[in-house]
């Protein structure tokens, strides 16, 4: 609580890394409910501009090294839930 937490995500691809590579992070609260997209990356990071993670997520990855990690600032217990990292590197899915 109240520190920075790193959510690690690593990937391997059989295709060369290009500008087409996309990373999406989604979140679902422990209590269930709607999945929420909290981060998108395609050449540059696009953190969410709405919701509980607004202004608290930063890109911590390096796609050239197979790293799609993000960091969350000032986590609180209510942030607990399921975080899913999805990487697409066309034509490799």
JSON list of C-alpha atoms in Angstrom, two decimals:
[
{"chain": "A", "resi": 1, "resn": "UNK", "atom": "CA", "xyz": [0.00, 0.00, 0.00]},
{"chain": "A", "resi": 2, "resn": "UNK", "atom": "CA", "xyz": [1.16, 3.54, -0.88]},
{"chain": "A", "resi": 3, "resn": "UNK", "atom": "CA", "xyz": [4.24, 2.43, -2.80]},
{"chain": "A", "resi": 4, "resn": "UNK", "atom": "CA", "xyz": [4.78, 1.70, -6.46]},
{"chain": "A", "resi": 5, "resn": "UNK", "atom": "CA", "xyz": [3.95, -1.83, -7.57]},
{"chain": "A", "resi": 6, "resn": "UNK", "atom": "CA", "xyz": [5.31, -3.41, -10.74]},
{"chain": "A", "resi": 7, "resn": "UNK", "atom": "CA", "xyz": [3.01, -5.76, -12.66]},
{"chain": "A", "resi": 8, "resn": "UNK", "atom": "CA", "xyz": [5.34, -7.91, -14.71]},
{"chain": "A", "resi": 9, "resn": "UNK", "atom": "CA", "xyz": [4.42, -9.30, -18.11]},
{"chain": "A", "resi": 10, "resn": "UNK", "atom": "CA", "xyz": [6.85, -11.03, -20.44]},
{"chain": "A", "resi": 11, "resn": "UNK", "atom": "CA", "xyz": [6.26, -12.43, -23.91]},
{"chain": "A", "resi": 12, "resn": "UNK", "atom": "CA", "xyz": [7.97, -14.23, -26.76]},
{"chain": "A", "resi": 13, "resn": "UNK", "atom": "CA", "xyz": [7.07, -13.80, -30.43]},
{"chain": "A", "resi": 14, "resn": "UNK", "atom": "CA", "xyz": [8.03, -15.72, -33.54]},
{"chain": "A", "resi": 15, "resn": "UNK", "atom": "CA", "xyz": [7.61, -12.50, -35.57]},
{"chain": "A", "resi": 16, "resn": "UNK", "atom": "CA", "xyz": [9.91, -9.47, -35.52]},
{"chain": "A", "resi": 17, "resn": "UNK", "atom": "CA", "xyz": [8.80, -6.71, -33.15]},
{"chain": "A", "resi": 18, "resn": "UNK", "atom": "CA", "xyz": [7.25, -3.86, -35.19]},
{"chain": "A", "resi": 19, "resn": "UNK", "atom": "CA", "xyz": [5.13, -0.77, -34.61]},
{"chain": "A", "resi": 20, "resn": "UNK", "atom": "CA", "xyz": [2.10, -3.05, -35.01]},
{"chain": "A", "resi": 21, "resn": "UNK", "atom": "CA", "xyz": [2.77, -4.71, -31.65]},
{"chain": "A", "resi": 22, "resn": "UNK", "atom": "CA", "xyz": [-0.04, -3.97, -29.17]},
{"chain": "A", "resi": 23, "resn": "UNK", "atom": "CA", "xyz": [-0.22, -4.49, -25.43]},
{"chain": "A", "resi": 24, "resn": "UNK", "atom": "CA", "xyz": [-3.50, -4.33, -23.53]},
{"chain": "A", "resi": 25, "resn": "UNK", "atom": "CA", "xyz": [-3.91, -4.55, -19.78]},
{"chain": "A", "resi": 26, "resn": "UNK", "atom": "CA", "xyz": [-7.34, -5.25, -18.29]},
{"chain": "A", "resi": 27, "resn": "UNK", "atom": "CA", "xyz": [-8.51, -5.32, -14.70]},
{"chain": "A", "resi": 28, "resn": "UNK", "atom": "CA", "xyz": [-11.39, -6.99, -12.91]},
{"chain": "A", "resi": 29, "resn": "UNK", "atom": "CA", "xyz": [-12.09, -6.24, -9.22]},
{"chain": "A", "resi": 30, "resn": "UNK", "atom": "CA", "xyz": [-11.98, -9.10, -6.70]},
{"chain": "A", "resi": 31, "resn": "UNK", "atom": "CA", "xyz": [-15.70, -8.54, -6.17]},
{"chain": "A", "resi": 32, "resn": "UNK", "atom": "CA", "xyz": [-16.27, -9.38, -9.84]},
{"chain": "A", "resi": 33, "resn": "UNK", "atom": "CA", "xyz": [-18.06, -7.11, -12.25]},
{"chain": "A", "resi": 34, "resn": "UNK", "atom": "CA", "xyz": [-17.00, -5.59, -15.53]},
{"chain": "A", "resi": 35, "resn": "UNK", "atom": "CA", "xyz": [-13.54, -6.07, -17.01]},
{"chain": "A", "resi": 36, "resn": "UNK", "atom": "CA", "xyz": [-11.97, -2.66, -17.48]},
{"chain": "A", "resi": 37, "resn": "UNK", "atom": "CA", "xyz": [-9.20, -1.74, -19.95]},
{"chain": "A", "resi": 38, "resn": "UNK", "atom": "CA", "xyz": [-6.60, 0.15, -17.91]},
{"chain": "A", "resi": 39, "resn": "UNK", "atom": "CA", "xyz": [-3.65, 0.44, -20.29]},
{"chain": "A", "resi": 40, "resn": "UNK", "atom": "CA", "xyz": [-2.87, 0.25, -24.01]},
{"chain": "A", "resi": 41, "resn": "UNK", "atom": "CA", "xyz": [0.51, 0.36, -25.74]},
{"chain": "A", "resi": 42, "resn": "UNK", "atom": "CA", "xyz": [1.20, 0.66, -29.46]},
{"chain": "A", "resi": 43, "resn": "UNK", "atom": "CA", "xyz": [4.57, 2.33, -30.16]},
{"chain": "A", "resi": 44, "resn": "UNK", "atom": "CA", "xyz": [3.78, 4.71, -27.28]},
{"chain": "A", "resi": 45, "resn": "UNK", "atom": "CA", "xyz": [1.96, 4.14, -23.95]},
{"chain": "A", "resi": 46, "resn": "UNK", "atom": "CA", "xyz": [-1.71, 5.09, -23.55]},
{"chain": "A", "resi": 47, "resn": "UNK", "atom": "CA", "xyz": [-2.61, 4.89, -19.85]},
{"chain": "A", "resi": 48, "resn": "UNK", "atom": "CA", "xyz": [-6.30, 5.05, -19.00]},
{"chain": "A", "resi": 49, "resn": "UNK", "atom": "CA", "xyz": [-7.80, 8.52, -18.65]},
{"chain": "A", "resi": 50, "resn": "UNK", "atom": "CA", "xyz": [-10.83, 7.36, -16.63]},
{"chain": "A", "resi": 51, "resn": "UNK", "atom": "CA", "xyz": [-11.60, 5.15, -13.65]},
{"chain": "A", "resi": 52, "resn": "UNK", "atom": "CA", "xyz": [-9.77, 4.24, -10.49]},
{"chain": "A", "resi": 53, "resn": "UNK", "atom": "CA", "xyz": [-6.36, 3.89, -12.19]},
{"chain": "A", "resi": 54, "resn": "UNK", "atom": "CA", "xyz": [-6.46, 7.31, -13.91]},
{"chain": "A", "resi": 55, "resn": "UNK", "atom": "CA", "xyz": [-3.05, 9.06, -13.57]},
{"chain": "A", "resi": 56, "resn": "UNK", "atom": "CA", "xyz": [-1.60, 6.10, -11.62]},
{"chain": "A", "resi": 57, "resn": "UNK", "atom": "CA", "xyz": [-0.34, 3.73, -14.35]},
{"chain": "A", "resi": 58, "resn": "UNK", "atom": "CA", "xyz": [2.97, 4.08, -16.14]},
{"chain": "A", "resi": 59, "resn": "UNK", "atom": "CA", "xyz": [4.74, 1.98, -18.76]},
{"chain": "A", "resi": 60, "resn": "UNK", "atom": "CA", "xyz": [7.63, -0.03, -17.32]},
{"chain": "A", "resi": 61, "resn": "UNK", "atom": "CA", "xyz": [8.23, -2.37, -20.23]},
{"chain": "A", "resi": 62, "resn": "UNK", "atom": "CA", "xyz": [10.64, -2.71, -23.14]},
{"chain": "A", "resi": 63, "resn": "UNK", "atom": "CA", "xyz": [9.00, -4.57, -26.03]},
{"chain": "A", "resi": 64, "resn": "UNK", "atom": "CA", "xyz": [12.37, -5.11, -27.73]},
{"chain": "A", "resi": 65, "resn": "UNK", "atom": "CA", "xyz": [13.26, -7.30, -24.72]},
{"chain": "A", "resi": 66, "resn": "UNK", "atom": "CA", "xyz": [9.88, -9.05, -24.51]},
{"chain": "A", "resi": 67, "resn": "UNK", "atom": "CA", "xyz": [8.75, -6.98, -21.52]},
{"chain": "A", "resi": 68, "resn": "UNK", "atom": "CA", "xyz": [5.22, -5.51, -21.35]},
{"chain": "A", "resi": 69, "resn": "UNK", "atom": "CA", "xyz": [5.20, -4.58, -17.66]},
{"chain": "A", "resi": 70, "resn": "UNK", "atom": "CA", "xyz": [3.38, -1.62, -16.11]},
{"chain": "A", "resi": 71, "resn": "UNK", "atom": "CA", "xyz": [3.67, 0.14, -12.76]},
{"chain": "A", "resi": 72, "resn": "UNK", "atom": "CA", "xyz": [0.85, 1.34, -10.51]},
{"chain": "A", "resi": 73, "resn": "UNK", "atom": "CA", "xyz": [1.43, 4.29, -8.20]},
{"chain": "A", "resi": 74, "resn": "UNK", "atom": "CA", "xyz": [0.03, 4.42, -4.65]},
{"chain": "A", "resi": 75, "resn": "UNK", "atom": "CA", "xyz": [-1.86, 1.12, -4.68]},
{"chain": "A", "resi": 76, "resn": "UNK", "atom": "CA", "xyz": [-4.66, 0.66, -2.15]},
{"chain": "A", "resi": 77, "resn": "UNK", "atom": "CA", "xyz": [-6.34, -2.53, -0.95]},
{"chain": "A", "resi": 78, "resn": "UNK", "atom": "CA", "xyz": [-9.39, -1.83, -3.12]},
{"chain": "A", "resi": 79, "resn": "UNK", "atom": "CA", "xyz": [-7.14, -2.17, -6.22]},
{"chain": "A", "resi": 80, "resn": "UNK", "atom": "CA", "xyz": [-6.98, -5.90, -5.48]},
{"chain": "A", "resi": 81, "resn": "UNK", "atom": "CA", "xyz": [-8.23, -7.97, -8.38]},
{"chain": "A", "resi": 82, "resn": "UNK", "atom": "CA", "xyz": [-7.24, -9.78, -11.56]},
{"chain": "A", "resi": 83, "resn": "UNK", "atom": "CA", "xyz": [-4.87, -8.02, -13.96]},
{"chain": "A", "resi": 84, "resn": "UNK", "atom": "CA", "xyz": [-4.50, -9.51, -17.45]},
{"chain": "A", "resi": 85, "resn": "UNK", "atom": "CA", "xyz": [-1.77, -8.64, -19.91]},
{"chain": "A", "resi": 86, "resn": "UNK", "atom": "CA", "xyz": [-2.42, -9.36, -23.60]},
{"chain": "A", "resi": 87, "resn": "UNK", "atom": "CA", "xyz": [0.26, -8.94, -26.28]},
{"chain": "A", "resi": 88, "resn": "UNK", "atom": "CA", "xyz": [-0.38, -9.12, -30.03]},
{"chain": "A", "resi": 89, "resn": "UNK", "atom": "CA", "xyz": [2.45, -8.86, -32.53]},
{"chain": "A", "resi": 90, "resn": "UNK", "atom": "CA", "xyz": [0.94, -9.35, -36.01]},
{"chain": "A", "resi": 91, "resn": "UNK", "atom": "CA", "xyz": [1.02, -11.72, -37.70]},
{"chain": "A", "resi": 92, "resn": "UNK", "atom": "CA", "xyz": [1.87, -13.62, -34.50]},
{"chain": "A", "resi": 93, "resn": "UNK", "atom": "CA", "xyz": [-1.13, -13.74, -32.18]}
]
